[in-house]
Every structure is written in C-alpha cells, then in structure tokens.
Tab-separated table of C-alpha atoms and ligand atoms in Angstrom:
chain	number	residue	atom	x	y	z
A	1	MET	CA	189.297	32.781	73.791
A	2	ILE	CA	191.658	35.883	74.171
A	3	PHE	CA	192.598	34.308	77.569
A	4	ALA	CA	193.325	30.964	76.055
A	5	LYS	CA	195.496	32.460	73.392
A	6	LYS	CA	197.475	34.609	75.901
A	7	LEU	CA	197.914	31.738	78.337
A	8	ALA	CA	199.041	29.539	75.581
A	9	GLU	CA	201.574	32.067	74.559
A	10	ALA	CA	202.813	32.601	77.960
A	11	LEU	CA	203.379	28.928	78.699
A	12	ASN	CA	204.811	28.307	75.215
A	13	MET	CA	201.937	25.823	74.589
A	14	LYS	CA	200.581	27.645	71.496
A	15	ASN	CA	202.098	25.037	69.255
A	16	LEU	CA	199.961	22.408	70.915
A	17	PHE	CA	196.659	23.990	69.944
A	18	ALA	CA	194.769	23.147	66.738
A	19	ASP	CA	194.502	25.934	64.109
A	20	ARG	CA	190.700	25.952	64.573
A	21	VAL	CA	191.083	27.132	68.147
A	22	LEU	CA	193.584	29.870	67.340
A	23	ASN	CA	191.744	30.848	64.284
A	24	ASN	CA	188.417	31.308	66.046
A	25	SER	CA	187.399	34.800	65.207
A	26	THR	CA	184.519	35.324	67.681
A	27	ALA	CA	187.133	36.371	70.541
A	28	ASP	CA	186.095	39.988	70.586
A	29	LEU	CA	182.493	39.093	71.387
A	30	ASP	CA	183.577	37.847	74.870
A	31	GLU	CA	184.443	41.442	75.700
A	32	ILE	CA	181.104	42.810	74.442
A	33	PHE	CA	179.007	40.305	76.306
A	34	LYS	CA	181.083	40.846	79.429
A	35	ASN	CA	180.323	44.513	79.217
A	36	SER	CA	176.680	44.012	78.506
A	37	ALA	CA	176.288	41.865	81.637
A	38	ASN	CA	177.078	44.943	83.719
A	39	PRO	CA	173.708	45.944	85.454
A	40	GLU	CA	174.383	49.581	84.833
A	41	ASN	CA	174.264	49.069	81.030
A	42	ILE	CA	171.230	48.528	78.903
A	43	SER	CA	172.094	45.612	76.741
A	44	PHE	CA	170.482	45.036	73.335
A	45	SER	CA	173.204	42.454	72.572
A	46	GLY	CA	172.141	38.932	73.744
A	47	GLY	CA	169.478	36.916	71.961
A	48	PHE	CA	167.730	36.455	75.235
A	49	PRO	CA	163.986	35.693	75.896
A	50	ASP	CA	162.292	37.591	78.561
A	51	ASN	CA	163.184	36.062	82.096
A	52	HIS	CA	159.657	36.975	83.383
A	53	LEU	CA	157.902	34.903	80.607
A	54	PHE	CA	159.434	31.548	81.378
A	55	PRO	CA	156.661	29.243	82.572
A	56	GLU	CA	158.634	28.471	85.771
A	57	ALA	CA	155.807	26.717	87.817
A	58	ASP	CA	154.671	24.649	84.874
A	59	LEU	CA	158.192	23.534	84.142
A	60	LYS	CA	158.901	22.571	87.751
A	61	GLN	CA	155.715	20.608	87.801
A	62	ALA	CA	156.644	18.892	84.639
A	63	TYR	CA	160.001	17.863	86.000
A	64	GLN	CA	158.292	16.337	89.099
A	65	ASP	CA	155.645	14.549	87.136
A	66	ALA	CA	158.089	13.146	84.667
A	67	ILE	CA	160.156	11.631	87.457
A	68	THR	CA	157.179	10.313	89.262
A	69	ASN	CA	155.557	8.822	86.144
A	70	ASP	CA	158.734	7.409	84.584
A	71	GLY	CA	160.183	5.967	87.693
A	72	PRO	CA	163.794	4.847	87.934
A	73	ALA	CA	164.038	4.374	84.162
A	74	ILE	CA	164.115	8.130	83.758
A	75	PHE	CA	167.661	8.130	85.140
A	76	GLN	CA	168.947	5.317	82.841
A	77	TYR	CA	170.752	5.689	79.481
A	78	GLN	CA	168.364	6.064	76.560
A	79	THR	CA	168.610	6.160	72.727
A	80	THR	CA	170.734	8.828	71.084
A	81	GLN	CA	167.832	10.007	68.940
A	82	GLY	CA	165.696	10.924	72.001
A	83	PRO	CA	162.390	9.630	73.523
A	84	LEU	CA	159.910	8.398	70.851
A	85	ALA	CA	156.949	10.076	72.508
A	86	LEU	CA	158.658	13.530	72.254
A	87	ARG	CA	159.845	12.857	68.620
A	88	LYS	CA	156.238	12.046	67.691
A	89	LYS	CA	155.140	15.399	69.134
A	90	ILE	CA	157.714	17.310	67.295
A	91	ALA	CA	156.872	15.478	64.032
A	92	ALA	CA	153.209	16.591	64.473
A	93	ARG	CA	154.298	20.248	65.165
A	94	MET	CA	156.437	20.092	62.034
A	95	GLN	CA	153.481	19.327	59.998
A	96	GLN	CA	151.214	21.799	61.772
A	97	HIS	CA	153.634	24.831	62.121
A	98	ALA	CA	155.907	24.410	59.142
A	99	GLU	CA	153.946	22.314	56.678
A	100	VAL	CA	156.677	19.581	56.672
A	101	PRO	CA	155.139	16.085	56.702
A	102	THR	CA	157.569	13.915	58.630
A	103	THR	CA	157.713	11.116	60.989
A	104	ALA	CA	159.292	10.400	64.431
A	105	ASN	CA	162.119	8.513	62.707
A	106	GLU	CA	163.166	11.621	60.950
A	107	VAL	CA	163.416	13.636	64.116
A	108	MET	CA	166.343	13.704	66.526
A	109	LEU	CA	166.590	15.598	69.783
A	110	THR	CA	169.783	17.653	70.158
A	111	GLN	CA	171.307	19.945	72.934
A	112	GLY	CA	169.847	23.106	71.525
A	113	GLY	CA	169.925	24.153	67.889
A	114	GLN	CA	173.484	24.893	68.416
A	115	GLN	CA	174.490	21.294	68.588
A	116	ALA	CA	172.302	20.451	65.583
A	117	ILE	CA	174.468	23.161	63.543
A	118	ASP	CA	177.495	21.557	64.792
A	119	LEU	CA	176.395	18.088	63.782
A	120	VAL	CA	175.530	19.078	60.256
A	121	ALA	CA	178.896	20.913	59.927
A	122	LYS	CA	180.681	17.772	61.145
A	123	LEU	CA	178.692	15.570	58.668
A	124	VAL	CA	179.599	17.791	55.634
A	125	LEU	CA	182.665	19.860	56.063
A	126	ASN	CA	186.294	18.906	55.527
A	127	HIS	CA	188.963	21.506	55.907
A	128	GLY	CA	188.597	23.984	53.229
A	129	ASP	CA	185.264	22.773	51.767
A	130	ALA	CA	183.028	25.373	50.363
A	131	MET	CA	179.860	26.459	51.921
A	132	ILE	CA	177.440	29.341	51.708
A	133	VAL	CA	176.394	31.555	54.581
A	134	GLU	CA	174.088	34.584	54.543
A	135	GLY	CA	175.764	38.069	55.137
A	136	PRO	CA	175.117	38.823	57.740
A	137	THR	CA	174.346	35.579	59.605
A	138	TYR	CA	173.986	34.024	63.014
A	139	MET	CA	177.370	34.538	64.735
A	140	GLY	CA	176.999	31.258	66.807
A	141	ALA	CA	176.604	29.338	63.515
A	142	LEU	CA	179.917	30.998	62.227
A	143	ALA	CA	181.606	30.000	65.490
A	144	ALA	CA	180.494	26.311	64.939
A	145	PHE	CA	181.406	26.331	61.253
A	146	ASP	CA	184.831	27.966	61.984
A	147	THR	CA	186.008	24.953	63.844
A	148	TYR	CA	185.678	22.888	60.572
A	149	GLU	CA	187.645	25.603	58.686
A	150	PRO	CA	185.482	25.808	55.631
A	151	THR	CA	185.780	28.331	52.722
A	152	TYR	CA	182.918	30.660	53.017
A	153	TYR	CA	181.025	32.289	50.272
A	154	GLU	CA	178.724	34.988	51.445
A	155	VAL	CA	175.329	35.859	49.915
A	156	PRO	CA	173.639	39.011	50.994
A	157	VAL	CA	170.225	39.225	52.610
A	158	ASP	CA	167.583	41.793	51.812
A	159	GLN	CA	164.009	42.270	53.107
A	160	HIS	CA	162.815	39.023	51.210
A	161	GLY	CA	165.642	36.893	52.625
A	162	MET	CA	168.760	35.491	50.933
A	163	ASP	CA	169.406	37.175	47.525
A	164	ILE	CA	168.970	34.293	45.072
A	165	ARG	CA	170.462	36.079	42.105
A	166	VAL	CA	173.766	36.194	44.090
A	167	LEU	CA	173.296	32.687	45.246
A	168	ARG	CA	172.849	31.367	41.659
A	169	LYS	CA	175.923	33.325	40.563
A	170	THR	CA	178.004	31.970	43.380
A	171	LEU	CA	176.882	28.424	42.722
A	172	ARG	CA	177.767	28.818	39.032
A	173	GLN	CA	181.279	29.990	39.830
A	174	HIS	CA	181.707	27.497	42.560
A	175	PRO	CA	179.985	24.282	41.783
A	176	GLU	CA	182.068	22.600	44.525
A	177	ILE	CA	179.986	24.185	47.232
A	178	LYS	CA	178.489	21.529	49.554
A	179	LEU	CA	176.344	23.353	52.004
A	180	ILE	CA	174.030	26.354	52.194
A	181	TYR	CA	173.182	27.661	55.681
A	182	THR	CA	170.109	29.837	55.915
A	183	VAL	CA	167.913	31.336	58.740
A	184	PRO	CA	164.775	31.920	56.686
A	185	ASP	CA	162.302	32.959	59.324
A	186	PHE	CA	162.981	36.278	61.337
A	187	HIS	CA	166.500	35.935	60.435
A	188	ASN	CA	169.204	36.312	63.107
A	189	PRO	CA	170.420	39.166	62.905
A	190	THR	CA	168.146	41.064	60.396
A	191	GLY	CA	164.671	39.910	61.464
A	192	THR	CA	163.700	39.447	57.635
A	193	THR	CA	161.881	36.391	56.337
A	194	MET	CA	162.456	34.642	53.037
A	195	SER	CA	159.693	34.856	50.512
A	196	ILE	CA	157.922	31.760	49.293
A	197	LYS	CA	159.415	32.297	45.804
A	198	ARG	CA	162.998	32.283	47.067
A	199	ARG	CA	162.398	29.246	49.186
A	200	GLN	CA	161.367	27.309	46.081
A	201	GLU	CA	164.348	28.749	44.027
A	202	LEU	CA	166.877	27.907	46.800
A	203	VAL	CA	165.678	24.251	46.777
A	204	ALA	CA	165.800	24.071	42.949
A	205	LEU	CA	169.462	25.433	43.093
A	206	ALA	CA	170.445	22.899	45.679
A	207	ASN	CA	168.988	20.169	43.498
A	208	GLN	CA	170.798	21.519	40.333
A	209	TYR	CA	174.199	21.988	42.105
A	210	ASN	CA	173.974	18.888	44.454
A	211	CYS	CA	174.163	20.764	47.770
A	212	LEU	CA	172.622	20.313	51.188
A	213	ILE	CA	170.592	23.110	52.817
A	214	LEU	CA	170.825	23.686	56.489
A	215	GLU	CA	167.438	25.399	57.485
A	216	ASP	CA	167.910	26.941	61.004
A	217	SER	CA	164.549	28.202	62.151
A	218	PRO	CA	164.310	28.816	65.943
A	219	TYR	CA	162.190	31.989	65.647
A	220	ARG	CA	159.555	30.557	63.227
A	221	ASP	CA	156.527	30.477	65.779
A	222	LEU	CA	157.354	34.038	67.043
A	223	ARG	CA	155.316	35.941	64.418
A	224	TYR	CA	153.774	39.428	65.368
A	225	ASN	CA	152.281	40.238	62.026
A	226	GLY	CA	151.439	38.705	58.780
A	227	LYS	CA	150.876	35.142	57.657
A	228	SER	CA	153.298	32.194	58.199
A	229	VAL	CA	155.131	30.740	55.072
A	230	PRO	CA	155.939	27.058	54.689
A	231	ALA	CA	159.459	25.938	55.782
A	232	VAL	CA	162.138	25.674	53.033
A	233	LYS	CA	161.883	21.846	53.804
A	234	HIS	CA	158.278	21.898	52.672
A	235	PHE	CA	159.686	22.354	49.135
A	236	ASP	CA	162.371	19.720	49.428
A	237	THR	CA	161.932	17.208	46.665
A	238	GLU	CA	165.195	15.194	47.045
A	239	GLY	CA	165.873	15.006	50.889
A	240	ARG	CA	168.471	17.811	50.720
A	241	VAL	CA	167.148	20.082	53.501
A	242	ILE	CA	168.049	19.469	57.103
A	243	PHE	CA	165.735	21.483	59.356
A	244	ILE	CA	166.673	22.531	62.912
A	245	SER	CA	164.772	24.359	65.588
A	246	SER	CA	164.616	24.549	69.296
A	247	PHE	CA	162.588	25.150	72.480
A	248	SER	CA	165.199	27.761	73.531
A	249	LYS	CA	163.081	30.759	72.259
A	250	ILE	CA	159.603	29.387	72.801
A	251	LEU	CA	159.983	27.658	76.170
A	252	SER	CA	163.565	28.111	77.826
A	253	PRO	CA	167.032	28.173	76.436
A	254	ALA	CA	168.305	26.568	79.701
A	255	LEU	CA	166.517	23.261	78.718
A	256	ARG	CA	169.173	22.991	75.880
A	257	THR	CA	166.607	21.060	73.896
A	258	GLY	CA	166.542	21.509	70.215
A	259	TRP	CA	165.762	19.164	67.271
A	260	LEU	CA	166.769	18.266	63.857
A	261	VAL	CA	164.664	16.877	61.016
A	262	ALA	CA	166.518	15.008	58.238
A	263	ASP	CA	165.489	12.268	55.758
A	264	GLU	CA	166.551	8.722	56.979
A	265	HIS	CA	169.722	8.420	54.801
A	266	LEU	CA	171.201	11.460	56.586
A	267	MET	CA	169.622	10.731	59.978
A	268	THR	CA	171.660	7.513	60.343
A	269	GLU	CA	174.945	9.333	60.012
A	270	LEU	CA	173.787	12.115	62.226
A	271	ILE	CA	172.763	9.809	65.024
A	272	ASN	CA	176.271	8.171	64.854
A	273	LEU	CA	177.948	11.598	65.135
A	274	LYS	CA	175.841	12.640	68.111
A	275	SER	CA	176.396	9.346	69.819
A	276	ALA	CA	180.151	9.934	69.640
A	277	ILE	CA	179.901	13.432	71.080
A	278	ASP	CA	177.566	13.043	74.091
A	279	VAL	CA	175.742	9.620	73.721
A	280	GLN	CA	172.359	11.347	74.341
A	281	SER	CA	170.853	14.555	75.419
A	282	PRO	CA	170.084	14.587	79.138
A	283	ASN	CA	166.941	12.351	79.444
A	284	VAL	CA	165.419	13.998	82.594
A	285	THR	CA	165.070	17.214	80.696
A	286	LEU	CA	163.761	15.495	77.583
A	287	ALA	CA	161.185	13.615	79.706
A	288	ALA	CA	160.168	16.885	81.464
A	289	VAL	CA	159.701	18.688	78.041
A	290	ASN	CA	157.580	15.710	76.907
A	291	THR	CA	155.558	15.966	80.132
A	292	TYR	CA	155.111	19.739	79.804
A	293	LEU	CA	153.705	19.194	76.256
A	294	ASP	CA	151.300	16.658	77.622
A	295	GLU	CA	150.132	18.981	80.508
A	296	HIS	CA	150.107	22.380	78.787
A	297	ASP	CA	149.245	23.971	75.475
A	298	LEU	CA	152.560	25.176	74.147
A	299	ASP	CA	150.810	27.276	71.474
A	300	ALA	CA	148.862	29.094	74.203
A	301	HIS	CA	152.195	29.924	75.859
A	302	ILE	CA	153.643	31.026	72.471
A	303	ALA	CA	150.676	33.333	71.898
A	304	LYS	CA	151.414	34.998	75.238
A	305	LEU	CA	155.035	35.447	74.219
A	306	ASN	CA	154.043	36.884	70.838
A	307	ALA	CA	151.706	39.372	72.500
A	308	ALA	CA	154.419	40.546	74.810
A	309	TYR	CA	157.219	40.580	72.245
A	310	LYS	CA	155.054	42.620	69.725
A	311	VAL	CA	154.716	45.396	72.442
A	312	LYS	CA	158.496	45.304	72.862
A	313	ARG	CA	159.271	45.281	69.138
A	314	ASP	CA	156.845	48.179	68.678
A	315	ALA	CA	158.499	50.157	71.571
A	316	MET	CA	161.865	49.755	70.024
A	317	LEU	CA	160.730	50.825	66.470
A	318	THR	CA	158.777	53.735	67.806
A	319	ALA	CA	161.824	54.933	69.722
A	320	MET	CA	164.165	54.422	66.719
A	321	ASP	CA	161.715	56.332	64.582
A	322	ARG	CA	161.888	59.165	67.052
A	323	TYR	CA	165.510	59.337	68.273
A	324	PHE	CA	167.589	57.841	65.305
A	325	PRO	CA	169.063	60.088	62.805
A	326	LYS	CA	167.329	60.028	59.369
A	327	ASN	CA	170.354	58.570	57.483
A	328	VAL	CA	170.446	55.492	59.646
A	329	GLN	CA	168.557	52.482	58.223
A	330	TYR	CA	166.975	49.733	59.958
A	331	THR	CA	164.743	46.690	59.460
A	332	ARG	CA	161.102	46.429	60.580
A	333	PRO	CA	160.717	42.639	61.367
A	334	ASN	CA	157.412	40.882	61.519
A	335	GLY	CA	158.653	38.613	64.293
A	336	GLY	CA	161.741	37.074	66.035
A	337	PHE	CA	164.097	38.822	68.310
A	338	PHE	CA	166.254	41.311	66.337
A	339	ILE	CA	166.337	44.574	64.393
A	340	TRP	CA	169.335	45.247	62.115
A	341	VAL	CA	170.740	48.753	61.797
A	342	THR	CA	172.923	50.096	59.035
A	343	LEU	CA	174.881	53.205	59.674
A	344	PRO	CA	176.544	55.454	57.118
A	345	ASP	CA	179.223	53.564	55.045
A	346	ASN	CA	182.354	54.842	56.901
A	347	VAL	CA	181.223	54.359	60.443
A	348	ASP	CA	182.842	51.399	62.332
A	349	ALA	CA	180.097	50.150	64.664
A	350	HIS	CA	182.551	48.232	66.724
A	351	GLU	CA	184.870	51.163	67.447
A	352	LEU	CA	181.798	53.341	68.003
A	353	LEU	CA	180.519	50.855	70.621
A	354	THR	CA	183.669	50.655	72.606
A	355	ASP	CA	184.889	54.218	72.314
A	356	VAL	CA	181.533	56.050	72.523
A	357	ILE	CA	178.366	54.241	73.138
A	358	LEU	CA	179.353	51.775	75.913
A	359	PRO	CA	181.291	54.487	78.006
A	360	GLN	CA	178.879	57.326	77.427
A	361	ALA	CA	175.388	55.913	76.855
A	362	HIS	CA	175.970	52.614	78.660
A	363	VAL	CA	174.308	50.789	75.951
A	364	ALA	CA	175.390	47.622	74.247
A	365	TYR	CA	174.648	46.207	70.893
A	366	VAL	CA	176.307	43.440	68.626
A	367	PRO	CA	178.504	45.126	65.930
A	368	SER	CA	178.196	43.763	62.310
A	369	SER	CA	181.825	42.631	61.822
A	370	CYS	CA	181.484	39.408	63.834
A	371	GLN	CA	178.153	38.541	62.041
A	372	PHE	CA	179.745	38.484	58.553
A	373	ALA	CA	181.957	35.418	57.577
A	374	SER	CA	184.233	37.999	55.658
A	375	ARG	CA	184.341	40.185	58.984
A	376	LYS	CA	184.485	43.013	56.422
A	377	VAL	CA	181.164	44.788	57.025
A	378	LYS	CA	181.672	47.306	59.787
A	379	ASN	CA	178.872	49.691	59.638
A	380	GLY	CA	176.036	47.747	61.073
A	381	PHE	CA	174.804	46.389	64.361
A	382	ARG	CA	172.149	44.054	65.770
A	383	LEU	CA	169.633	45.000	68.452
A	384	ASN	CA	167.665	42.678	70.549
A	385	TYR	CA	164.209	43.788	71.972
A	386	THR	CA	162.802	40.743	73.687
A	387	SER	CA	164.743	40.678	76.895
A	388	LEU	CA	164.024	44.083	78.304
A	389	ALA	CA	160.890	45.991	79.496
A	390	PRO	CA	159.349	48.460	76.912
A	391	VAL	CA	160.213	51.480	79.133
A	392	THR	CA	163.902	50.254	79.355
A	393	ILE	CA	163.845	49.763	75.521
A	394	THR	CA	162.711	53.327	75.009
A	395	ARG	CA	165.302	54.758	77.486
A	396	GLY	CA	168.202	52.854	75.908
A	397	ILE	CA	167.207	53.760	72.259
A	398	GLN	CA	166.953	57.359	73.275
A	399	ARG	CA	170.531	57.289	74.705
A	400	LEU	CA	171.875	55.477	71.724
A	401	GLY	CA	170.080	57.743	69.295
A	402	ALA	CA	171.578	60.995	70.897
A	403	LEU	CA	175.045	59.585	70.258
A	404	LEU	CA	174.334	58.332	66.742
A	405	GLN	CA	173.216	61.850	65.858
A	406	PRO	CA	176.774	63.467	65.536
A	407	GLN	CA	178.063	60.326	63.772
A	408	ALA	CA	175.165	60.602	61.222
A	409	ALA	CA	175.722	64.475	60.760
A	410	ALA	CA	179.411	63.909	60.021
A	411	ASN	CA	178.417	61.288	57.390
A	412	LEU	CA	175.648	62.852	55.560
A	413	GLN	CA	175.622	60.643	52.612
A	414	THR	CA	172.729	58.112	52.929
A	415	ALA	CA	173.445	54.668	54.254
A	416	ILE	CA	173.179	51.759	52.011
A	417	GLN	CA	169.397	50.888	51.881
A	418	PHE	CA	168.975	47.611	53.500
B	501	PLP	C1	169.575	31.368	64.331
B	501	PLP	C2	169.933	30.611	65.569
B	501	PLP	N1	170.239	29.395	65.467
B	501	PLP	C3	170.476	28.644	66.566
B	501	PLP	C4	170.498	29.145	67.786
B	501	PLP	C5	170.944	28.334	69.023
B	501	PLP	O1	169.957	28.281	69.882
B	501	PLP	P1	169.918	27.091	71.012
B	501	PLP	O2	171.132	26.309	70.911
B	501	PLP	O3	169.683	27.813	72.340
B	501	PLP	O4	168.733	26.275	70.480
B	501	PLP	C6	170.166	30.570	67.951
B	501	PLP	C7	170.318	31.218	69.232
B	501	PLP	O5	170.382	32.318	69.433
B	501	PLP	C8	170.003	31.271	66.741
B	501	PLP	O6	169.663	32.600	66.924
C-alpha cells in the first residue's frame, strides 16, 4: 500500500485512485509482516495455524478422489452458492457445533471468511454509513470495511465479550447504525468469548434498533477449556444475524474456503453480489473439501489440533507469567489463536516494536493501533501462539519479557485492567 501510494505520487496518478485506496490505514502492517517473515525473527504476529498439523496426505487424496469421482464436470462452471452436498454438511455442522438450525439453502460457500465479510459490507454499507465494531477487532475486517468508508463506532471488549452497556448507549445515541460486527468466540485479537447473556442482549438490541449483526466465528471449534456456548445466531428471532466461519483455522487457510449462513431474504442478495465478484469459488477445491469430509472425521482432526494448541497456549502463558513485568496485563483465553497484552498507558507498542523489540529481541507482534478502528489505542499488542513450537514460544517470550521490564519499570502505574 505504501508502495502504491509512492508510485502514484511519482507518476502523478494519485488523482486517479479512489479515496478508499488512499485512505486504507493498514499500510504499516506490510512492514510488520515483512519483518516477521525473516527467519531470524520469532514472529508472534500472523494468525497462522501450525504447518505441521495440516492433514497433507488426506487432502492430497481428497483432491485425487474428487477428480476421479466427479469426472470432467468438476472442471465446469457451477452454482455461485456452492455444491449442495457441501452446503448440506455445513448446515448439519451448524446445528451440531453452533446450535443453529439451518438448511443448505441458507448456506453459501465463500473464498474464506474474508470474502464473506466483504460481501456483507457490500450488502449494507454506503459511504459514511454507521456501523459498530469491537475495540479492538480483527484488522482484516477493518481493512474490508475501510473500503466502504463507513462511520465507525467502537464498543470495548472485556473478558465477557462486547460491552453491552456501551453498545446500548451507542445505539441510543446513533439509531442510524446499520451493522454490528462481532467476533464472539475466542475473539481476534483478545481471545475472549462473549457470555450467553450478552449474546441474548446483543440480539435484543439489534431487534430494537433495526440493525444487522455480522457474527464472525472462525475459532469457534478451537476450544481448550470449558463448555461451548451457542452462537449469537442461535438467539436470532428476526433473521438479523449473518454467521460466517471458515475451514482456514480447522483444516487449511490455503483452501480459501469459508461459509456464510443467512436467512433466505438476505441470501438472495448475497448470492447476486458474489456472482458479480467471482461467479463462484473454485469448484475443484470445494469438491475436494466435500470429499475430505466424506472420507475423514473432521472433528477427530480438530481434537488433535486442540490438544496441540492447548500445549502451545499453556507454554506462552507460563512463559508470560514468568518473564513479563507485573504491571503488564494479558488475557487468558480458553481457545483460539491469540493473547492480548496491555502495557502501561503511555507506552506506544508500535514504536516499541520497531525501535526496540524487533532490532534487539528479534521478536514480532501486532501492535494495537491497527486493531482499533479509531487507531488511537497504542499501548497494546496481539500475540499468536499456534504457529510456533512450544520451545520457540518460551524463548521468544523470554526475550520479549526482558525488553518489557525496563518499559514497565519506567511506567510503574498499573496498566488498565483488561
Ligand atoms: C476473526 C477472523 N475473521 C475472518 C478471518 C479470515 O479468515 P479466512 O479468510 O482465511 O477464512 C480471520 C483470519 O485470521 C479472522 O481472524
């Protein structure tokens, strides 16, 4: 993005670019992710699954079997919504894993959850339209929403999910709000899960103020402790909740296979929008995912992931308990991919990363500013624990903790309790 801006300026083409491109505020992330790709660094920044846990041989077999079984039709254009057999399986999983009774007609396959976010934004948001996002929130969703240039209202997240008192007040003050975006299960980036009571209150408020809810839940099945709670969509009484999820975190992100569940009145429009963008998701992959689900027990695979990720989460928390200063706060998630760290108020986590942590500790994280729509909160960062081996996690946290000590000592007031 920085490159695009500079090139446009140099060639005097800047006036040709739409505002949404020039306003995109995730540009500095390029730099962070570039640095974290350096093999000398220990990167806690990406939301990556563990490479070693992909069911490589099973997926290879599934692709082969899908091509053999489906014959030449597998290479033909298919429907925008995706293959019926796969939509039926997803509908069954929605009942089983999220307590959402649905049918194949209410399911659409998308190119990852990311495309589903974009489709919903496109369905709802005109330039300047009001929407709610959590603060902090998934930065990829902000990147998608940014291109529709909405007016953001930010609602904080605590250990029980979105703060419903603030949500209520915000909706009262801004009844024009159209869309509420939430990541209720093992939230990206804080790892927290919304309580059942708040899920019910959220739906009641959406009904009262005539909003849509976008429930984004790719981490739902990755639970290491405690009991699953029903999806927000479970409490939906008026067809206002659009639920999205993905095979990215539970199978492989390279499949670019996600799904969206919406009542039929919304689905018709969403299908039209997707058709205009890419006609359909790649059918060979969708057929392979369907075949994988026929040939293997996805839940057994997820149980394997959960066992491995629990060890990694525990390794990170144990190391943080040991090496982090006492006035640095962090979440203790029951699942998902991330831990959120809150530094003392006046520490800028982005500056700290580029000036101190990366050059001296060779450790990378994602600073808070790009995970808030307001970009104003500077004293936090996100850590990912799923992609690295436990021993590397411990080493990285030790190095990070050593450099946080002087920062914390210089700012002895307690950080805001998350
Ligand atoms: C909350 C959330 N939503 C959506 C996505 C998009 O994932 P994908 O497009 O790979 O399904 C991610 C990926 O990190 C995420 O964390």
